[in-house]
């Protein structure tokens, strides 16, 4: 079964590039620019990984990350925050699992996604 990724960004070009790159890597990628009802959207898709832009119109990525990490059904979903914002300590304080600095290379994106999605499987297989 293909691993599912939900990407939230208010830049359609970024969404399209990420979707194409991760789809090529055999991920099922859903993209959205809508922050309204995002928790319901996440619950509906139940992704294996969530990618959030930090600065968006509407709710910021760190606020969404805090909601996800506090939600009993969603807290185990790895979250990547993508941002040109450089204070990583502030971003990590929201509970995200990784930060990708914009602009980012596709190799960095794929490596980070693979590391978060498949690290859990490796731990389970070793138990």
CSV table of N, CA and C in Angstrom, one decimal:
chain,number,residue,atom,x,y,z
A,1,UNK,N,0.8,-1.2,0.0
A,1,UNK,CA,0.0,0.0,0.0
A,1,UNK,C,0.9,1.2,0.0
A,2,UNK,N,0.5,2.2,-0.8
A,2,UNK,CA,1.3,3.4,-0.9
A,2,UNK,C,1.1,4.3,0.3
A,3,UNK,N,2.2,4.9,0.8
A,3,UNK,CA,2.1,5.8,1.9
A,3,UNK,C,1.5,7.1,1.5
A,4,UNK,N,0.6,7.7,2.3
A,4,UNK,CA,-0.1,8.9,2.0
A,4,UNK,C,0.5,10.1,2.7
A,5,UNK,N,0.6,11.2,1.9
A,5,UNK,CA,1.1,12.5,2.4
A,5,UNK,C,0.1,13.6,2.1
A,6,UNK,N,-0.1,14.4,3.1
A,6,UNK,CA,-1.0,15.6,3.0
A,6,UNK,C,-0.1,16.8,3.1
A,7,UNK,N,-0.1,17.7,2.0
A,7,UNK,CA,0.7,18.9,2.0
A,7,UNK,C,-0.2,20.1,2.0
A,8,UNK,N,0.1,21.0,2.9
A,8,UNK,CA,-0.7,22.3,3.0
A,8,UNK,C,0.3,23.4,2.8
A,9,UNK,N,0.0,24.2,1.8
A,9,UNK,CA,0.8,25.4,1.4
A,9,UNK,C,-0.1,26.4,0.7
A,10,UNK,N,0.1,27.7,0.8
A,10,UNK,CA,-0.7,28.6,0.1
A,10,UNK,C,-0.1,29.0,-1.3
A,11,UNK,N,1.0,28.4,-1.6
A,11,UNK,CA,1.7,28.6,-2.9
A,11,UNK,C,1.4,27.4,-3.8
A,12,UNK,N,0.6,27.6,-4.9
A,12,UNK,CA,0.2,26.5,-5.7
A,12,UNK,C,1.4,25.9,-6.5
A,13,UNK,N,2.4,26.7,-6.8
A,13,UNK,CA,3.6,26.2,-7.5
A,13,UNK,C,4.4,25.2,-6.6
A,14,UNK,N,4.5,25.6,-5.3
A,14,UNK,CA,5.2,24.7,-4.3
A,14,UNK,C,4.4,23.4,-4.2
A,15,UNK,N,3.0,23.5,-4.1
A,15,UNK,CA,2.2,22.3,-4.0
A,15,UNK,C,2.4,21.4,-5.2
A,16,UNK,N,2.4,22.0,-6.4
A,16,UNK,CA,2.5,21.2,-7.6
A,16,UNK,C,3.8,20.5,-7.7
A,17,UNK,N,4.9,21.2,-7.4
A,17,UNK,CA,6.2,20.6,-7.5
A,17,UNK,C,6.4,19.5,-6.4
A,18,UNK,N,5.9,19.7,-5.2
A,18,UNK,CA,6.1,18.7,-4.2
A,18,UNK,C,5.2,17.5,-4.6
A,19,UNK,N,4.0,17.7,-5.1
A,19,UNK,CA,3.2,16.6,-5.4
A,19,UNK,C,3.8,15.7,-6.6
A,20,UNK,N,4.4,16.4,-7.5
A,20,UNK,CA,5.0,15.7,-8.6
A,20,UNK,C,6.2,14.9,-8.2
A,21,UNK,N,7.0,15.5,-7.4
A,21,UNK,CA,8.3,14.9,-6.9
A,21,UNK,C,7.9,13.7,-6.0
A,22,UNK,N,7.0,13.8,-5.1
A,22,UNK,CA,6.7,12.7,-4.2
A,22,UNK,C,5.8,11.6,-4.8
A,23,UNK,N,5.0,12.0,-5.8
A,23,UNK,CA,4.3,11.0,-6.6
A,23,UNK,C,5.2,10.2,-7.4
A,24,UNK,N,6.2,10.8,-7.9
A,24,UNK,CA,7.3,10.0,-8.7
A,24,UNK,C,7.9,9.0,-7.8
A,25,UNK,N,8.0,9.3,-6.5
A,25,UNK,CA,8.6,8.4,-5.5
A,25,UNK,C,7.6,7.4,-5.0
A,26,UNK,N,6.5,7.3,-5.6
A,26,UNK,CA,5.4,6.4,-5.3
A,26,UNK,C,4.6,6.6,-4.0
A,27,UNK,N,4.6,7.9,-3.6
A,27,UNK,CA,3.7,8.3,-2.5
A,27,UNK,C,2.4,8.8,-3.1
A,28,UNK,N,1.3,8.6,-2.3
A,28,UNK,CA,0.0,9.1,-2.6
A,28,UNK,C,-0.1,10.5,-2.0
A,29,UNK,N,-0.1,11.6,-2.8
A,29,UNK,CA,0.0,12.9,-2.3
A,29,UNK,C,-1.3,13.7,-2.5
A,30,UNK,N,-1.8,14.3,-1.4
A,30,UNK,CA,-2.9,15.1,-1.5
A,30,UNK,C,-2.4,16.5,-1.1
A,31,UNK,N,-2.8,17.5,-1.9
A,31,UNK,CA,-2.4,18.9,-1.7
A,31,UNK,C,-3.6,19.8,-1.4
A,32,UNK,N,-3.4,20.8,-0.6
A,32,UNK,CA,-4.4,21.7,-0.3
A,32,UNK,C,-3.8,23.1,0.1
A,33,UNK,N,-4.6,24.1,-0.1
A,33,UNK,CA,-4.2,25.5,0.4
A,33,UNK,C,-5.2,26.0,1.4
A,34,UNK,N,-6.1,25.2,1.8
A,34,UNK,CA,-7.2,25.6,2.7
A,34,UNK,C,-6.8,25.2,4.1
A,35,UNK,N,-6.7,26.2,5.0
A,35,UNK,CA,-6.5,26.0,6.4
A,35,UNK,C,-7.8,25.8,7.2
A,36,UNK,N,-8.9,26.3,6.6
A,36,UNK,CA,-10.1,26.1,7.3
A,36,UNK,C,-10.5,24.7,7.4
A,37,UNK,N,-10.9,24.2,8.6
A,37,UNK,CA,-11.3,22.8,8.8
A,37,UNK,C,-10.2,21.8,8.5
A,38,UNK,N,-8.9,22.3,8.7
A,38,UNK,CA,-7.8,21.4,8.4
A,38,UNK,C,-7.8,20.2,9.2
A,39,UNK,N,-8.1,20.2,10.5
A,39,UNK,CA,-8.1,19.0,11.3
A,39,UNK,C,-9.1,18.0,10.8
A,40,UNK,N,-10.3,18.4,10.4
A,40,UNK,CA,-11.2,17.5,9.8
A,40,UNK,C,-10.7,16.9,8.5
A,41,UNK,N,-10.0,17.7,7.7
A,41,UNK,CA,-9.4,17.3,6.5
A,41,UNK,C,-8.3,16.2,6.7
A,42,UNK,N,-7.5,16.5,7.8
A,42,UNK,CA,-6.4,15.5,8.1
A,42,UNK,C,-7.1,14.2,8.6
A,43,UNK,N,-8.1,14.3,9.4
A,43,UNK,CA,-8.8,13.1,9.9
A,43,UNK,C,-9.4,12.3,8.7
A,44,UNK,N,-9.9,13.0,7.7
A,44,UNK,CA,-10.5,12.4,6.6
A,44,UNK,C,-9.5,11.6,5.7
A,45,UNK,N,-8.3,12.2,5.6
A,45,UNK,CA,-7.2,11.6,4.8
A,45,UNK,C,-6.4,10.6,5.6
A,46,UNK,N,-6.2,10.8,6.9
A,46,UNK,CA,-5.3,10.0,7.8
A,46,UNK,C,-4.0,9.7,7.1
A,47,UNK,N,-3.3,10.8,6.8
A,47,UNK,CA,-2.0,10.6,6.1
A,47,UNK,C,-0.9,10.0,7.0
A,48,UNK,N,0.1,9.4,6.3
A,48,UNK,CA,1.2,8.8,7.0
A,48,UNK,C,2.2,9.9,7.4
A,49,UNK,N,2.1,11.1,6.7
A,49,UNK,CA,2.9,12.2,7.0
A,49,UNK,C,2.2,13.5,6.6
A,50,UNK,N,2.5,14.6,7.3
A,50,UNK,CA,1.8,15.8,7.1
A,50,UNK,C,2.9,16.9,6.8
A,51,UNK,N,2.8,17.6,5.7
A,51,UNK,CA,3.7,18.7,5.4
A,51,UNK,C,3.0,20.0,5.5
A,52,UNK,N,3.5,21.0,6.3
A,52,UNK,CA,2.9,22.3,6.5
A,52,UNK,C,3.8,23.4,6.1
A,53,UNK,N,3.3,24.4,5.4
A,53,UNK,CA,4.0,25.6,5.3
A,53,UNK,C,3.9,26.4,6.6
A,54,UNK,N,4.9,27.1,7.0
A,54,UNK,CA,4.9,27.9,8.2
A,54,UNK,C,4.0,29.1,8.1
A,55,UNK,N,4.3,30.0,7.1
A,55,UNK,CA,3.6,31.2,6.9
A,55,UNK,C,2.6,31.1,5.8
A,56,UNK,N,1.3,31.1,6.2
A,56,UNK,CA,0.2,31.0,5.2
A,56,UNK,C,-0.8,32.0,5.6
A,57,UNK,N,-1.7,32.4,4.6
A,57,UNK,CA,-2.8,33.2,5.0
A,57,UNK,C,-3.8,32.2,5.7
A,58,UNK,N,-4.3,32.8,6.8
A,58,UNK,CA,-5.1,31.9,7.7
A,58,UNK,C,-4.3,31.4,8.8
A,59,UNK,N,-4.5,30.2,9.2
A,59,UNK,CA,-3.8,29.6,10.3
A,59,UNK,C,-2.3,29.2,9.9
A,60,UNK,N,-1.4,29.6,10.8
A,60,UNK,CA,0.0,29.2,10.5
A,60,UNK,C,0.3,27.8,10.7
A,61,UNK,N,1.4,27.3,10.1
A,61,UNK,CA,1.8,25.9,10.2
A,61,UNK,C,2.1,25.4,11.6
A,62,UNK,N,2.7,26.3,12.4
A,62,UNK,CA,3.1,25.8,13.7
A,62,UNK,C,1.8,25.7,14.6
A,63,UNK,N,0.8,26.5,14.3
A,63,UNK,CA,-0.5,26.4,15.1
A,63,UNK,C,-1.2,25.1,14.7
A,64,UNK,N,-1.2,24.7,13.4
A,64,UNK,CA,-1.8,23.5,13.0
A,64,UNK,C,-1.0,22.3,13.6
A,65,UNK,N,0.3,22.4,13.6
A,65,UNK,CA,1.1,21.3,14.1
A,65,UNK,C,0.8,21.1,15.6
A,66,UNK,N,0.6,22.1,16.4
A,66,UNK,CA,0.3,22.0,17.8
A,66,UNK,C,-1.1,21.3,17.9
A,67,UNK,N,-2.0,21.7,17.1
A,67,UNK,CA,-3.3,21.0,17.1
A,67,UNK,C,-3.2,19.5,16.8
A,68,UNK,N,-2.5,19.2,15.8
A,68,UNK,CA,-2.3,17.8,15.4
A,68,UNK,C,-1.6,17.0,16.5
A,69,UNK,N,-0.6,17.5,17.1
A,69,UNK,CA,0.2,16.8,18.1
A,69,UNK,C,-0.6,16.7,19.4
A,70,UNK,N,-1.6,17.6,19.6
A,70,UNK,CA,-2.5,17.5,20.8
A,70,UNK,C,-3.7,16.6,20.6
A,71,UNK,N,-4.0,16.2,19.3
A,71,UNK,CA,-5.2,15.5,19.0
A,71,UNK,C,-4.9,14.0,19.2
A,72,UNK,N,-5.7,13.3,20.0
A,72,UNK,CA,-5.5,11.9,20.3
A,72,UNK,C,-5.4,10.9,19.0
A,73,UNK,N,-6.1,11.2,18.0
A,73,UNK,CA,-6.1,10.3,16.8
A,73,UNK,C,-5.0,10.7,15.8
A,74,UNK,N,-4.4,11.9,16.0
A,74,UNK,CA,-3.5,12.4,15.0
A,74,UNK,C,-2.1,12.6,15.5
A,75,UNK,N,-1.9,12.5,16.8
A,75,UNK,CA,-0.6,12.9,17.4
A,75,UNK,C,0.6,12.1,16.9
A,76,UNK,N,0.4,10.9,16.4
A,76,UNK,CA,1.5,10.0,15.9
A,76,UNK,C,1.9,10.3,14.5
A,77,UNK,N,1.2,11.2,13.8
A,77,UNK,CA,1.5,11.5,12.4
A,77,UNK,C,2.7,12.4,12.4
A,78,UNK,N,3.8,12.0,11.7
A,78,UNK,CA,5.0,12.9,11.6
A,78,UNK,C,4.6,14.2,10.8
A,79,UNK,N,5.2,15.3,11.3
A,79,UNK,CA,4.9,16.6,10.7
A,79,UNK,C,6.2,17.3,10.3
A,80,UNK,N,6.2,17.7,9.0
A,80,UNK,CA,7.3,18.5,8.5
A,80,UNK,C,6.8,19.9,8.3
A,81,UNK,N,7.6,20.9,8.8
A,81,UNK,CA,7.2,22.3,8.5
A,81,UNK,C,8.2,22.8,7.5
A,82,UNK,N,7.7,23.4,6.5
A,82,UNK,CA,8.5,24.0,5.4
A,82,UNK,C,8.5,25.5,5.6
A,83,UNK,N,9.7,26.1,5.6
A,83,UNK,CA,9.7,27.5,5.9
A,83,UNK,C,11.0,28.2,5.5
A,84,UNK,N,10.9,29.5,5.1
A,84,UNK,CA,12.0,30.3,5.0
A,84,UNK,C,12.4,31.0,6.3
A,85,UNK,N,11.5,30.8,7.3
A,85,UNK,CA,11.7,31.4,8.6
A,85,UNK,C,12.9,30.6,9.2
A,86,UNK,N,13.9,31.3,9.7
A,86,UNK,CA,15.1,30.7,10.1
A,86,UNK,C,15.2,30.3,11.6
A,87,UNK,N,14.3,30.6,12.5
A,87,UNK,CA,14.5,30.3,13.9
A,87,UNK,C,13.9,28.9,14.1
A,88,UNK,N,14.8,27.9,14.0
A,88,UNK,CA,14.4,26.5,14.1
A,88,UNK,C,13.9,26.2,15.5
A,89,UNK,N,14.5,26.8,16.5
A,89,UNK,CA,14.0,26.5,17.9
A,89,UNK,C,12.6,26.9,18.1
A,90,UNK,N,12.1,28.0,17.5
A,90,UNK,CA,10.7,28.4,17.6
A,90,UNK,C,9.8,27.3,16.8
A,91,UNK,N,10.3,26.9,15.7
A,91,UNK,CA,9.6,25.9,14.9
A,91,UNK,C,9.5,24.6,15.6
A,92,UNK,N,10.6,24.1,16.2
A,92,UNK,CA,10.6,22.8,16.8
A,92,UNK,C,9.8,22.9,18.1
A,93,UNK,N,9.6,24.0,18.7
A,93,UNK,CA,8.7,24.1,19.9
A,93,UNK,C,7.3,23.7,19.6
A,94,UNK,N,6.9,23.8,18.4
A,94,UNK,CA,5.5,23.4,18.1
A,94,UNK,C,5.3,21.9,18.0
A,95,UNK,N,6.4,21.1,18.1
A,95,UNK,CA,6.3,19.7,18.1
A,95,UNK,C,6.5,19.0,16.8
A,96,UNK,N,6.9,19.8,15.8
A,96,UNK,CA,7.1,19.1,14.5
A,96,UNK,C,8.3,18.2,14.5
A,97,UNK,N,8.3,17.2,13.6
A,97,UNK,CA,9.3,16.2,13.6
A,97,UNK,C,10.5,16.5,12.7
A,98,UNK,N,10.3,17.5,11.8
A,98,UNK,CA,11.4,17.9,10.9
A,98,UNK,C,11.1,19.3,10.4
A,99,UNK,N,12.1,20.0,10.0
A,99,UNK,CA,12.0,21.3,9.3
A,99,UNK,C,12.7,21.3,8.0
A,100,UNK,N,12.1,21.7,6.9
A,100,UNK,CA,12.8,21.9,5.7
A,100,UNK,C,12.8,23.4,5.4
A,101,UNK,N,14.0,23.9,5.2
A,101,UNK,CA,14.1,25.3,4.9
A,101,UNK,C,13.9,25.6,3.4
A,102,UNK,N,13.0,26.6,3.2
A,102,UNK,CA,12.8,27.0,1.8
A,102,UNK,C,13.8,28.0,1.4
A,103,UNK,N,14.3,28.0,0.1
A,103,UNK,CA,13.9,27.0,-0.9
A,103,UNK,C,14.7,25.7,-0.6
A,104,UNK,N,14.1,24.6,-0.9
A,104,UNK,CA,14.7,23.3,-0.6
A,104,UNK,C,14.9,22.5,-1.9
A,105,UNK,N,15.8,21.6,-1.9
A,105,UNK,CA,16.1,20.7,-3.0
A,105,UNK,C,15.2,19.5,-3.0
A,106,UNK,N,14.9,18.9,-4.1
A,106,UNK,CA,14.0,17.7,-4.1
A,106,UNK,C,14.6,16.5,-3.4
A,107,UNK,N,16.0,16.4,-3.5
A,107,UNK,CA,16.6,15.3,-2.8
A,107,UNK,C,16.5,15.4,-1.3
A,108,UNK,N,16.6,16.6,-0.8
A,108,UNK,CA,16.4,16.9,0.7
A,108,UNK,C,15.0,16.5,1.1
A,109,UNK,N,14.0,17.0,0.2
A,109,UNK,CA,12.6,16.7,0.5
A,109,UNK,C,12.4,15.2,0.6
A,110,UNK,N,12.8,14.4,-0.4
A,110,UNK,CA,12.6,13.0,-0.5
A,110,UNK,C,13.3,12.3,0.7
A,111,UNK,N,14.5,12.7,1.0
A,111,UNK,CA,15.3,12.1,2.1
A,111,UNK,C,14.6,12.3,3.4
A,112,UNK,N,14.1,13.5,3.6
A,112,UNK,CA,13.4,13.8,4.9
A,112,UNK,C,12.1,13.0,5.0
A,113,UNK,N,11.3,13.0,3.9
A,113,UNK,CA,10.0,12.3,3.9
A,113,UNK,C,10.3,10.8,4.2
A,114,UNK,N,11.2,10.2,3.4
A,114,UNK,CA,11.5,8.8,3.6
A,114,UNK,C,12.0,8.5,5.0
A,115,UNK,N,12.8,9.3,5.6
A,115,UNK,CA,13.4,9.2,6.9
A,115,UNK,C,12.3,9.1,8.0
A,116,UNK,N,11.3,10.0,7.8
A,116,UNK,CA,10.2,10.0,8.8
A,116,UNK,C,9.2,8.9,8.6
A,117,UNK,N,8.8,8.7,7.4
A,117,UNK,CA,7.8,7.6,7.1
A,117,UNK,C,8.3,6.2,7.4
A,118,UNK,N,9.5,5.9,7.0
A,118,UNK,CA,10.0,4.6,7.1
A,118,UNK,C,10.8,4.3,8.3
A,119,UNK,N,11.1,5.3,9.1
A,119,UNK,CA,11.8,5.1,10.4
A,119,UNK,C,10.9,4.3,11.4
A,120,UNK,N,9.6,4.6,11.4
A,120,UNK,CA,8.7,3.8,12.3
A,120,UNK,C,8.6,2.4,11.9
A,121,UNK,N,8.6,2.1,10.6
A,121,UNK,CA,8.5,0.7,10.1
A,121,UNK,C,9.8,-0.1,10.5
A,122,UNK,N,10.9,0.6,10.4
A,122,UNK,CA,12.2,-0.1,10.8
A,122,UNK,C,12.2,-0.4,12.3
A,123,UNK,N,11.7,0.5,13.1
A,123,UNK,CA,11.6,0.2,14.5
A,123,UNK,C,10.7,-0.9,14.8
A,124,UNK,N,9.5,-0.9,14.2
A,124,UNK,CA,8.6,-2.0,14.4
A,124,UNK,C,9.1,-3.4,13.9
A,125,UNK,N,9.9,-3.4,12.8
A,125,UNK,CA,10.4,-4.6,12.3
A,125,UNK,C,11.5,-5.2,13.2
A,126,UNK,N,12.2,-4.3,13.9
A,126,UNK,CA,13.3,-4.7,14.8
A,126,UNK,C,12.8,-5.2,16.1
A,127,UNK,N,11.5,-4.9,16.5
A,127,UNK,CA,11.0,-5.3,17.8
A,127,UNK,C,10.8,-6.8,17.9
